[in-house]
Coordinates of C-alpha atoms and ligand atoms in Angstrom, one line a residue:
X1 CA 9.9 21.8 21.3
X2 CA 11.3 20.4 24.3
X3 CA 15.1 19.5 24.2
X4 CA 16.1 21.2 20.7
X5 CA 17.6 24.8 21.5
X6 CA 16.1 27.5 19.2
X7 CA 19.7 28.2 17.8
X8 CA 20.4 24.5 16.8
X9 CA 17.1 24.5 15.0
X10 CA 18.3 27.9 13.3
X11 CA 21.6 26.9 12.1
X12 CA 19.8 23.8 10.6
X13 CA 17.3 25.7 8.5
X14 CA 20.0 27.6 7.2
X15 CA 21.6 24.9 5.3
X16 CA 18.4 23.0 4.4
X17 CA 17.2 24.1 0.6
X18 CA 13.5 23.0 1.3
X19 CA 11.1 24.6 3.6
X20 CA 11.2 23.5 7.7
X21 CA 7.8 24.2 9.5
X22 CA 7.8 24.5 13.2
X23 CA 4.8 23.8 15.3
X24 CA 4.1 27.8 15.7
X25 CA 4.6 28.4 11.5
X26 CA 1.5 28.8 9.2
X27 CA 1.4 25.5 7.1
X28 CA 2.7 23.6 9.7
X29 CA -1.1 22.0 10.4
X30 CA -1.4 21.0 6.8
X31 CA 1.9 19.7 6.4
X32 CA 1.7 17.3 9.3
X33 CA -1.8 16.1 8.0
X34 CA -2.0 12.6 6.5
X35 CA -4.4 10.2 5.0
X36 CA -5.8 8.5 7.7
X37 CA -7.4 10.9 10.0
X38 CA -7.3 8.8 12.4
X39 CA -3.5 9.9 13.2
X40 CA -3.2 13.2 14.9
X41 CA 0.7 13.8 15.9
X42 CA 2.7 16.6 16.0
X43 CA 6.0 16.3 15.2
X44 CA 8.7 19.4 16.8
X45 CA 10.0 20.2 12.9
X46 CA 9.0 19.4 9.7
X47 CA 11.4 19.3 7.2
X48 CA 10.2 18.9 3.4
X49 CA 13.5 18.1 1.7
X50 CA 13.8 19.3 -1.8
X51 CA 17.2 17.4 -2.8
X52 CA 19.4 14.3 -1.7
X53 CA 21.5 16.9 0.1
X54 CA 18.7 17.9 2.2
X55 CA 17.8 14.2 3.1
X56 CA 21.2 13.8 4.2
X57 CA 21.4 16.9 6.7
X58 CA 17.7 15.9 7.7
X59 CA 18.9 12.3 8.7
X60 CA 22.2 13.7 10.6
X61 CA 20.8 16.6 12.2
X62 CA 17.8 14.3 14.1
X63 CA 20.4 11.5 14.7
X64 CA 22.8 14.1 16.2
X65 CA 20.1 16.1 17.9
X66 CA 18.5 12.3 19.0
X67 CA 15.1 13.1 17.3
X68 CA 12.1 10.3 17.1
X69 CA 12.4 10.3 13.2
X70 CA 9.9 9.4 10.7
X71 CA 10.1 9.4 7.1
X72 CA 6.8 10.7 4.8
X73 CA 6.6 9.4 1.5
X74 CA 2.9 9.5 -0.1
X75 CA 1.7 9.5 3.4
X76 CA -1.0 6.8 2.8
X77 CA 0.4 4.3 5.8
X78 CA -2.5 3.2 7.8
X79 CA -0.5 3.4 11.1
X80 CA 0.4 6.4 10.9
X81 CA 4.1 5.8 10.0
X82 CA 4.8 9.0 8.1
X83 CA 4.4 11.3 11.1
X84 CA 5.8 11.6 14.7
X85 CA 5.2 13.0 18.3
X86 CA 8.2 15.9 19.1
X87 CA 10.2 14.6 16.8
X88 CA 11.6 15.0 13.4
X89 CA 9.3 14.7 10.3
X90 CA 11.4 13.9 7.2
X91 CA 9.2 14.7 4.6
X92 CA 10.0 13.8 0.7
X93 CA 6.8 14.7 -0.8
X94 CA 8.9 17.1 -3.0
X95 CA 11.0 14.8 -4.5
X96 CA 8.9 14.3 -7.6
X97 CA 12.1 13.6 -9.7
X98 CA 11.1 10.8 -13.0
X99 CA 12.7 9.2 -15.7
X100 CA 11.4 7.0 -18.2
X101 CA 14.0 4.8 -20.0
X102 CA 12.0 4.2 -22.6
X103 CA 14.7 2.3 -24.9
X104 CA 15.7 0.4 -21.6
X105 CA 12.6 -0.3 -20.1
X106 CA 13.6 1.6 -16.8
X107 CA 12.0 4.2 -14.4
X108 CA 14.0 6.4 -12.1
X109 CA 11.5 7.4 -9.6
X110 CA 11.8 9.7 -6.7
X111 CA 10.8 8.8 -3.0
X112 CA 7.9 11.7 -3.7
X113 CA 6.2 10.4 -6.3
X114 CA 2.4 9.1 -6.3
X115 CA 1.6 6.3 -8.0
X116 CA -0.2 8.8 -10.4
X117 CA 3.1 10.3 -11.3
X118 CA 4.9 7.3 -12.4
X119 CA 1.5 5.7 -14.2
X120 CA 1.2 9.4 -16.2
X121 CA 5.2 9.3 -17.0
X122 CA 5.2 5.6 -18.0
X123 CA 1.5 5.3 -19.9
X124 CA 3.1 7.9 -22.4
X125 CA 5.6 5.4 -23.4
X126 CA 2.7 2.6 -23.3
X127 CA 4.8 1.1 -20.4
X128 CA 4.2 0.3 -16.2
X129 CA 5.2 -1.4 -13.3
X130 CA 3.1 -3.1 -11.1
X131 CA 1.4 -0.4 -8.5
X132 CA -1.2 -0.4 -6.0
X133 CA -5.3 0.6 -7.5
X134 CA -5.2 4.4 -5.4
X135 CA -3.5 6.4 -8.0
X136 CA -2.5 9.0 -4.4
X137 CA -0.7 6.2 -2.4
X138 CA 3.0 6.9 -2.3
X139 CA 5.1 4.9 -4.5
X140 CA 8.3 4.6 -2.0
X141 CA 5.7 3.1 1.0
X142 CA 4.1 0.6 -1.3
X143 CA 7.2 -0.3 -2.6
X144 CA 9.7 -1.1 0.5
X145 CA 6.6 -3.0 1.4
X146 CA 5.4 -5.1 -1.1
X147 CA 3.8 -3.6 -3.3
X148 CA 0.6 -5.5 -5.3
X149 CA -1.8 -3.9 -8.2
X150 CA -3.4 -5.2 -11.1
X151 CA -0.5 -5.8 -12.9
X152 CA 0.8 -8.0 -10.3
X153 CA -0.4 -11.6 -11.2
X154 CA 1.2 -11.3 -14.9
X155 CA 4.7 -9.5 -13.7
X156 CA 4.7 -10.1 -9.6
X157 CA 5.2 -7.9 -6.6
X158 CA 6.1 -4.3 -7.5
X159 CA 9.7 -5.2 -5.2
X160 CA 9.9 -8.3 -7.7
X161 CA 10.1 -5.1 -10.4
X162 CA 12.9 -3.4 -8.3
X163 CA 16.2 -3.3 -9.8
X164 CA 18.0 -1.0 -7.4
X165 CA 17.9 1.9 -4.9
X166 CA 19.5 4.7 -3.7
X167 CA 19.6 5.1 0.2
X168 CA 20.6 7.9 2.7
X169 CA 21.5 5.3 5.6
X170 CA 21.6 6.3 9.3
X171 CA 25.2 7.4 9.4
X172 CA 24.4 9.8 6.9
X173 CA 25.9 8.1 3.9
X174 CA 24.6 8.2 0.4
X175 CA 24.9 4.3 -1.1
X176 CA 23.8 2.3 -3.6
X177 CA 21.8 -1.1 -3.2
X178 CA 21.0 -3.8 -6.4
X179 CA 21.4 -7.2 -6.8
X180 CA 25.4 -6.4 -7.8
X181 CA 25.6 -3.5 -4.9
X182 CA 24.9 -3.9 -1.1
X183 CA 23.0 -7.0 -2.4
X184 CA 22.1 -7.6 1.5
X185 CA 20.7 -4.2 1.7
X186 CA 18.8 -4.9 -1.1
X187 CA 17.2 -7.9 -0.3
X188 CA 16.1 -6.4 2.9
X189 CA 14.7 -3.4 1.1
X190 CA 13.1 -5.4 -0.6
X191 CA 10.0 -6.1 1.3
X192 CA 11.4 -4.7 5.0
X193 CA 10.0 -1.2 5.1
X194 CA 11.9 2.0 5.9
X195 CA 14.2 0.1 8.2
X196 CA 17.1 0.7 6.7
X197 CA 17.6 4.5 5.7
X198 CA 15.9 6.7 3.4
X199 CA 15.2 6.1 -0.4
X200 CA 15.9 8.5 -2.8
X201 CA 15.6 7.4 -5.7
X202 CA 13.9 3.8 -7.4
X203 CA 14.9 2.4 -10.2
X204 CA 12.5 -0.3 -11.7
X205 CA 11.6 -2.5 -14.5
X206 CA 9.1 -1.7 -16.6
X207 CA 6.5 -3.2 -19.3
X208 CA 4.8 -3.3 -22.0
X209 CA 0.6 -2.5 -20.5
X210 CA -2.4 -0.8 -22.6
X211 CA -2.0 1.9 -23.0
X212 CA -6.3 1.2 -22.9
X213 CA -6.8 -2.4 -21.2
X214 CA -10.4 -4.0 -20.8
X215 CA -11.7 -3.1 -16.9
X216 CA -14.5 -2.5 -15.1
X217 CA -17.1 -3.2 -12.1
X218 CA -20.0 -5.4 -12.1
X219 CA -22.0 -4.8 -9.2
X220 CA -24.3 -8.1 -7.9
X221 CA -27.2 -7.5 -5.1
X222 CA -25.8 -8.4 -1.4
X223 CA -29.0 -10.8 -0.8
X224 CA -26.9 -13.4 -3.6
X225 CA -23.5 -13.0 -1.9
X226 CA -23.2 -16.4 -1.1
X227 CA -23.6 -17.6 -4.6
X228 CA -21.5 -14.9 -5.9
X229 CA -18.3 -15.1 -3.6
X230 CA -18.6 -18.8 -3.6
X231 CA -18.2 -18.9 -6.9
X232 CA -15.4 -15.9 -7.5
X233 CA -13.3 -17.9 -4.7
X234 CA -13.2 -20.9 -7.0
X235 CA -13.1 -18.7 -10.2
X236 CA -9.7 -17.2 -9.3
X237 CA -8.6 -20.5 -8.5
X238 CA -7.9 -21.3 -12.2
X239 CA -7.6 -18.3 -14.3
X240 CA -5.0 -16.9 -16.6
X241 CA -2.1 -14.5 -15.1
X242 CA -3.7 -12.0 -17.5
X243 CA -7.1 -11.3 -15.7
X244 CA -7.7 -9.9 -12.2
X245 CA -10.7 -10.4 -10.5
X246 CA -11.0 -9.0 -7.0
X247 CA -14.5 -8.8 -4.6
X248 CA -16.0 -5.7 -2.7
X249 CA -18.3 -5.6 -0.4
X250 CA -19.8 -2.4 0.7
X251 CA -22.9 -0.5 0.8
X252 CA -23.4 0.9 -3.1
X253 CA -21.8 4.1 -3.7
X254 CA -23.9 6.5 -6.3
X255 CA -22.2 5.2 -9.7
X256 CA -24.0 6.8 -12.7
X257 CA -24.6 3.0 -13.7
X258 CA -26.0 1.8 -10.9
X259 CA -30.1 2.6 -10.5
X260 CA -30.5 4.9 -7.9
X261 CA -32.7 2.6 -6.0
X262 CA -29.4 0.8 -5.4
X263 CA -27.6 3.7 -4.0
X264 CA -27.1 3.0 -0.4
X265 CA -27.7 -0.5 -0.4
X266 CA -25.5 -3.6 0.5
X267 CA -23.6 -5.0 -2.4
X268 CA -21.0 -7.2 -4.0
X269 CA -18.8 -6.3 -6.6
X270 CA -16.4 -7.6 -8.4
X271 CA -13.6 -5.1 -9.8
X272 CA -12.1 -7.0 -13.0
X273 CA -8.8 -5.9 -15.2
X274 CA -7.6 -8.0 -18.1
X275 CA -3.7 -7.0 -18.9
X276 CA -3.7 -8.0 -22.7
X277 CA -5.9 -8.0 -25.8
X278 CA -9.4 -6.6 -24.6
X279 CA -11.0 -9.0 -26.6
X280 CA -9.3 -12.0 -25.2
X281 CA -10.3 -10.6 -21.9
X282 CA -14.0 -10.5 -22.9
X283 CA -14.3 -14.0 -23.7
X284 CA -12.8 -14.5 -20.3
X285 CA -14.8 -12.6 -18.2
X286 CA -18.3 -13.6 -19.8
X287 CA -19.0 -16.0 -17.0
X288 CA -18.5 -13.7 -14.2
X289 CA -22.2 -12.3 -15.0
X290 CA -23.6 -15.8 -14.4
X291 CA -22.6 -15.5 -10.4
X292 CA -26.0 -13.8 -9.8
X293 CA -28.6 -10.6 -11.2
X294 CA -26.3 -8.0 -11.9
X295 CA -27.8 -4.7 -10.7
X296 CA -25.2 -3.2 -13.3
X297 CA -21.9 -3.1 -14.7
X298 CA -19.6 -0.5 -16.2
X299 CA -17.3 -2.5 -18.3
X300 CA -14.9 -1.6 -20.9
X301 CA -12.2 -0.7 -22.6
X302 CA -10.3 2.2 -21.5
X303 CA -7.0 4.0 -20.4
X304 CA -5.3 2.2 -17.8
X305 CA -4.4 5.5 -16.6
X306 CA -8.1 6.0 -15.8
X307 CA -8.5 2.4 -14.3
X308 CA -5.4 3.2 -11.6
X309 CA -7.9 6.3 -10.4
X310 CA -11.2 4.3 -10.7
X311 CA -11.2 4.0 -6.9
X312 CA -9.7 7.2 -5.8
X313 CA -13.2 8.8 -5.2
X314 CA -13.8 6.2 -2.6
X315 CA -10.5 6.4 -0.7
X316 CA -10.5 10.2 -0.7
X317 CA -7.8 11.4 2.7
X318 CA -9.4 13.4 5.4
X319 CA -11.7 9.9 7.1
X320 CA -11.1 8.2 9.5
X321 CA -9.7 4.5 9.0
X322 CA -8.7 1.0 10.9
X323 CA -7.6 -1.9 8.8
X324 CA -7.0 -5.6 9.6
X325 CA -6.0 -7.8 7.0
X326 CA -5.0 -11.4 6.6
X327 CA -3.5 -13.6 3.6
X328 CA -5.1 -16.6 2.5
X329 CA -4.0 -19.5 0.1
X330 CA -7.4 -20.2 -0.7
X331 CA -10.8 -18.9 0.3
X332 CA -12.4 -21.9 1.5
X333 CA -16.2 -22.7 2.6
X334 CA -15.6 -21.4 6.1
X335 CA -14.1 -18.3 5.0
X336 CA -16.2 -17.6 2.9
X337 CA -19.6 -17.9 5.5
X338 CA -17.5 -15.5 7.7
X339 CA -17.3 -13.1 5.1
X340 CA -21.2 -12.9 4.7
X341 CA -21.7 -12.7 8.0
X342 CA -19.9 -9.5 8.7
X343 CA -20.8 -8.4 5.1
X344 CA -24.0 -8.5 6.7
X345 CA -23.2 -6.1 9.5
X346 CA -21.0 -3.4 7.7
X347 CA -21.1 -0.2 10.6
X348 CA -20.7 2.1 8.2
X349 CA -21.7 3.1 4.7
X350 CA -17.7 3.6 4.0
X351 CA -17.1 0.0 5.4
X352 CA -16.0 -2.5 3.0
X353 CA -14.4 -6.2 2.8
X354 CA -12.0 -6.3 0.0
X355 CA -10.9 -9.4 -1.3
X356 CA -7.4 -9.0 -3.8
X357 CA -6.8 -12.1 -5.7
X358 CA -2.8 -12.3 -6.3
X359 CA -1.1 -15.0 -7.1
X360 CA 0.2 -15.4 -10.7
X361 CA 3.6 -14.3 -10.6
X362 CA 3.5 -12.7 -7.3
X363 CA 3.7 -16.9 -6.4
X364 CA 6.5 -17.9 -9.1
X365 CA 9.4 -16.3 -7.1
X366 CA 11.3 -18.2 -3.8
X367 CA 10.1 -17.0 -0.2
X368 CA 13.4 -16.6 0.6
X369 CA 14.8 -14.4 -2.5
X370 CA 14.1 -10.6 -0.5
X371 CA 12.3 -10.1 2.3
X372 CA 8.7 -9.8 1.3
X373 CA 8.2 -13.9 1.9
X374 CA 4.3 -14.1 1.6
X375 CA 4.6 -16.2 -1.9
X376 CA 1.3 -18.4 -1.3
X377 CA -0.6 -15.5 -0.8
X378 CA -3.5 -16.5 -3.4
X379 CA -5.7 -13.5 -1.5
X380 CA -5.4 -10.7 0.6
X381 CA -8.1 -9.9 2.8
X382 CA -8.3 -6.1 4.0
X383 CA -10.9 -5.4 6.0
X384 CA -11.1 -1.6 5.3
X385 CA -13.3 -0.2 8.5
X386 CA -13.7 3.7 7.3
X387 CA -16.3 6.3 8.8
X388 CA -16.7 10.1 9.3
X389 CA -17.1 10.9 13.4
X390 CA -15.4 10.0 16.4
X391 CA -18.5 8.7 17.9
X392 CA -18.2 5.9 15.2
X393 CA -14.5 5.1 16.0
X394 CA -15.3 2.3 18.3
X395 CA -18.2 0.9 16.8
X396 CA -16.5 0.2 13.3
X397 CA -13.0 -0.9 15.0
X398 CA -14.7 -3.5 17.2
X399 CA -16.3 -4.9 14.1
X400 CA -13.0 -5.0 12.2
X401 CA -11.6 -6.8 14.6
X402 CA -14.4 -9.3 15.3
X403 CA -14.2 -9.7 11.6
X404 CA -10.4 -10.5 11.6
X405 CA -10.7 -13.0 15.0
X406 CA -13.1 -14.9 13.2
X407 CA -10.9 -15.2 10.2
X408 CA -7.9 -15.8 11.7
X409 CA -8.2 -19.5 11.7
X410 CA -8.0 -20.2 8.0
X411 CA -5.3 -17.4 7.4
X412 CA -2.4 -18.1 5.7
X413 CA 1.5 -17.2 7.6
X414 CA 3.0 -13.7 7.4
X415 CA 0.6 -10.9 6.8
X416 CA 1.0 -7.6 4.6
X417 CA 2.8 -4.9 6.6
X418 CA 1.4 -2.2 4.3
X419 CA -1.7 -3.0 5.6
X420 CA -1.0 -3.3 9.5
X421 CA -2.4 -0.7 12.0
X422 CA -1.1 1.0 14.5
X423 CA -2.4 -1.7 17.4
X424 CA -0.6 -4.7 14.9
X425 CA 3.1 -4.1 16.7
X426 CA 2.6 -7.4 18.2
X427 CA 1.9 -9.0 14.7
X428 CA 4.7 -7.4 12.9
X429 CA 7.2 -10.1 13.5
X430 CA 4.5 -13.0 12.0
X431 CA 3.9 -10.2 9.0
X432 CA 7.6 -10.7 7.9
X433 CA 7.9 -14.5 8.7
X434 CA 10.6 -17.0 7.6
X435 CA 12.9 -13.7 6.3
X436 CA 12.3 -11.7 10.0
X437 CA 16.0 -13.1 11.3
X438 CA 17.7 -12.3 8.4
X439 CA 16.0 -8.8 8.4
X440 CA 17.8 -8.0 12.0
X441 CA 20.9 -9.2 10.7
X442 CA 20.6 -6.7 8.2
X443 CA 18.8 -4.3 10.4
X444 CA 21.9 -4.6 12.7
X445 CA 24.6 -3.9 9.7
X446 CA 23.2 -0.8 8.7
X447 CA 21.1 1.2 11.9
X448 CA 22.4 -0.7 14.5
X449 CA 21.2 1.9 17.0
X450 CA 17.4 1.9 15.6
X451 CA 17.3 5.3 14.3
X452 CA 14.5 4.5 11.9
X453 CA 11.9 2.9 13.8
X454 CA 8.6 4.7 12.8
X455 CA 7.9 2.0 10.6
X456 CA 6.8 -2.0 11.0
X457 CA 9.8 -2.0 12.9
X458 CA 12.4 -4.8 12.9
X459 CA 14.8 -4.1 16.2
X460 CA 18.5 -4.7 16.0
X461 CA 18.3 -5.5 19.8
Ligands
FAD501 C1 -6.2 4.2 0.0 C2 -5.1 3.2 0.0 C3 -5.0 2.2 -1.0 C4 -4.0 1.3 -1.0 N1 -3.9 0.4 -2.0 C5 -2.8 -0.4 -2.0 C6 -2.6 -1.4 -3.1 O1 -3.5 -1.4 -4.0 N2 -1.6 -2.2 -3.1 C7 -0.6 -2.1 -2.1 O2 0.3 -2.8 -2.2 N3 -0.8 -1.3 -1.1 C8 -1.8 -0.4 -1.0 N4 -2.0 0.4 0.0 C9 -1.0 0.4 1.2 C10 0.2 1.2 0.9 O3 1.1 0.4 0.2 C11 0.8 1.7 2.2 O4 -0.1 2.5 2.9 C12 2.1 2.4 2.0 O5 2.7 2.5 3.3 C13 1.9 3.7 1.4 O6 3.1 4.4 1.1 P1 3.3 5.9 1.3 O7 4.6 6.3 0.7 O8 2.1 6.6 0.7 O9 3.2 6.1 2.8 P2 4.0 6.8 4.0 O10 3.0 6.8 5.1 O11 4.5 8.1 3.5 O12 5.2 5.8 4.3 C14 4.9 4.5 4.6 C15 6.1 3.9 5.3 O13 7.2 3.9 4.4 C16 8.3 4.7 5.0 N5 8.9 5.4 3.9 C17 8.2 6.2 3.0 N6 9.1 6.7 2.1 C18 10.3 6.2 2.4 C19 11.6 6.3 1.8 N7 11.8 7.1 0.7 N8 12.6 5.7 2.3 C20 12.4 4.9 3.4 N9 11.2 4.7 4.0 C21 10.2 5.4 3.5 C22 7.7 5.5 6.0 O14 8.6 5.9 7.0 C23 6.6 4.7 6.5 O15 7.1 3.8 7.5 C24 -3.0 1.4 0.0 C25 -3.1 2.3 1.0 C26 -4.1 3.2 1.0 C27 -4.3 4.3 2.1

């Protein structure tokens, strides 16, 4: 620890409720460990706040003490955002704190819930909010970002689902933000990241989903790519806010459904989730089979529960990952012969280009009603470079970002910030767009001196 004198640290442990690891403690490895292995930082103090009290002497003990801060959540940011060099880790991990409204509609969420906590709380109550498809991603990351799942085309962004939040701002104070409260604050929080002080607590709308919904993969040989992401671009074009359809391509990983000569191989695959009557949905998604010679599929009716976790075997923390990602209005010809051509050259067998197909709702609401602006996003492209070894790290970032150069033409404006890396500094004023000057007007009102700025950072300066 280089400036913080031992007895400073001392006195600040002693009024802390939750545990505070120093670099020398046992426990301190694991709790500075995050999902992307990739980040490897060391923070001077680690302080895992079990209340609102603690978040409050956490935020004016590192701004007193002028400590880097950064604020862990789920710990899922790509960039690294939930952990610091020599400075002071804020983690809320704890804070597992939910409600379900049920009469309402409402969830009271706390900053340390997984998506996986609020789906289990909610699903008994046959109710959700719109999430992200890793059931271990963080809720209060997702959220201040964006925030898109498969619920999203029939009832928006998860920050359109929103309805207020409770902040520990950089002065220490504990305030309120909603439409009626702070409405600024709110409509910065709304889509600008951890810029603005520390969320304890979410409050959002929720609705009526499964609890068992029709979903499923069907899984196409790579060798008919063309034909098949040809024809899902201009399938998604025109279909009903009820079904999702989103495209993966990747080598094969071992599903039971899948032949095992297919294990291995390059494939596409097309990850479908009907929100409404499962028969309705089957109708619906009859032609997708048509794109090509499905190798398989595992399609069916089942807990949405178990949907939001269908992917959590592939996206398993501990690998190392570099993402690049654009937004697109529509995925035209050109974008589409792109796509095959790196398809054709994953570098790794974790590799994959995901394709999400938004729009719906997420595209009903103004750019300029909060911060997250990107309302024509139709698609979000994430090219998800993932491997094992250092000896791959260059290999696989060099074709991520070959991949995104060549892309870059047809994107859309504004990008996802949930999804930039820690090179993208220089792309995060483009990723918030037409709100980014209203975002440092707000920025200046409440952290006028930058204290949190471990995240896709909006300066007051
Ligand atoms: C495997 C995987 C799958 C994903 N899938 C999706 C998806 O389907 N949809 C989607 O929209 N996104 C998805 N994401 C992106 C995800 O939204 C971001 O990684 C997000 O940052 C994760 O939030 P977190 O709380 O887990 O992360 P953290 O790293 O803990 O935090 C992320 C950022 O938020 C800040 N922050 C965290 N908590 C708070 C708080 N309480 N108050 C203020 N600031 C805070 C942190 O300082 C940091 O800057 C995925 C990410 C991964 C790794």
């Amino acid at each position: 620890m280089t400036s913080l004198q031992q007895g400073t640290v001392d006195t600040f442990k002693e009024q802390f409720a939750g545990p505070v690891f120093e670099p020398t403690d046992a426990g301190y490895n694991e709790a500075r460990q995050i999902w992307n292995a990739m980040i490897d930082r060391k923070p001077a103090l680690i302080a895992k706040c079990s209340s609102v009290e603690d978040v409050v002497s956490a935020v004016n003990f590192g701004r007193d003490q002028s400590l880097l801060i950064s604020v862990k959540g789920g710990g899922h940011n790509i960039a690294g955002n939930a952990v610091c060099d020599d400075g002071l880790m804020i983690d809320l991990s704890q804070m597992k704190d939910i409600e379900i409204d049920v009469e309402k509609r409402r969830a009271f969420v706390g900053p340390g819930c997984t998506l996986a906590d609020f789906d289990a709380a909610a699903q008994m109550h046959g109710l959700a909010t719109p999430l992200g498809i890793n059931s271990t991603t963080g809720v209060a990351g997702l959220t201040l970002g964006g925030g898109f799942g498969w619920l999203s085309r029939k009832y928006g962004m998860t920050v359109d689902n929103l309805m207020s939040v409770d902040m520990v701002t950089a002065d220490g104070r504990q305030t309120r933000a909603s439409a009626n409260e702070n409405s600024d604050l709110f409509w910065g929080t709304r889509g600008g990241g951890g810029n603005f002080g520390i969320v304890t607590r979410f409050e959002f709308e929720l609705h009526p989903v499964g609890p068992d919904l029709l979903s499923g993969l069907m899984v196409f040989p790579f060798d008919q790519a063309r034909a098949v992401v040809t024809q899902f671009a201009r399938f998604t074009e025109t279909m009903p806010d009820e079904l999702n359809v989103w495209l993966v391509i990747r080598h094969a990983p071992p599903l039971p459904f899948l032949p095992e000569s297919v294990h291995g191989q390059p494939i596409v695959a097309l990850a479908i989730c009907y929100v409404g009557d499962p028969e309705a949905g089957e109708k619906l998604i009859a032609p997708l089979r048509s794109f090509g010679d499905l190798h398989g599929e595992h399609v069916g009716v089942q807990p949405f529960v178990n949907w939001q976790q269908a992917f959590d075997p592939l996206l398993t923390e501990g690998a190392r990952n570099y993402w690049k990602s654009h937004n697109f209005v529509k995925l035209t010809d050109d974008v589409v012969k792109v796509a095959l051509e790196y398809g054709d050259k994953l570098p790794s067998p974790h590799c994959e280009i995901f394709i999400a197909s938004i729009g719906g709702q997420t595209g009903r609401v103004a750019p300029d009603a909060m911060a997250y602006s990107s309302r024509d996003a139709n698609y979000v492209m994430n090219v998800h470079a993932r491997w094992e070894t250092p000896a791959e790290d260059e290999r696989c970032r060099q074709w991520a970002r070959a991949f995104f150069d060549a892309t870059k033409p047809h994107a859309s404006s504004g990008a996802y910030i949930n999804f930039l890396s820690e090179d993208d500094t220089d792309r995060v004023e483009f990723a918030y767009g037409e709100s980014y000057e209203r975002l440092v007007e707000v920025k200046q009102k409440y952290d006028p001196e930058n204290l949190f700025r471990i995240n896709q950072n909006i300066s007051p300066h």
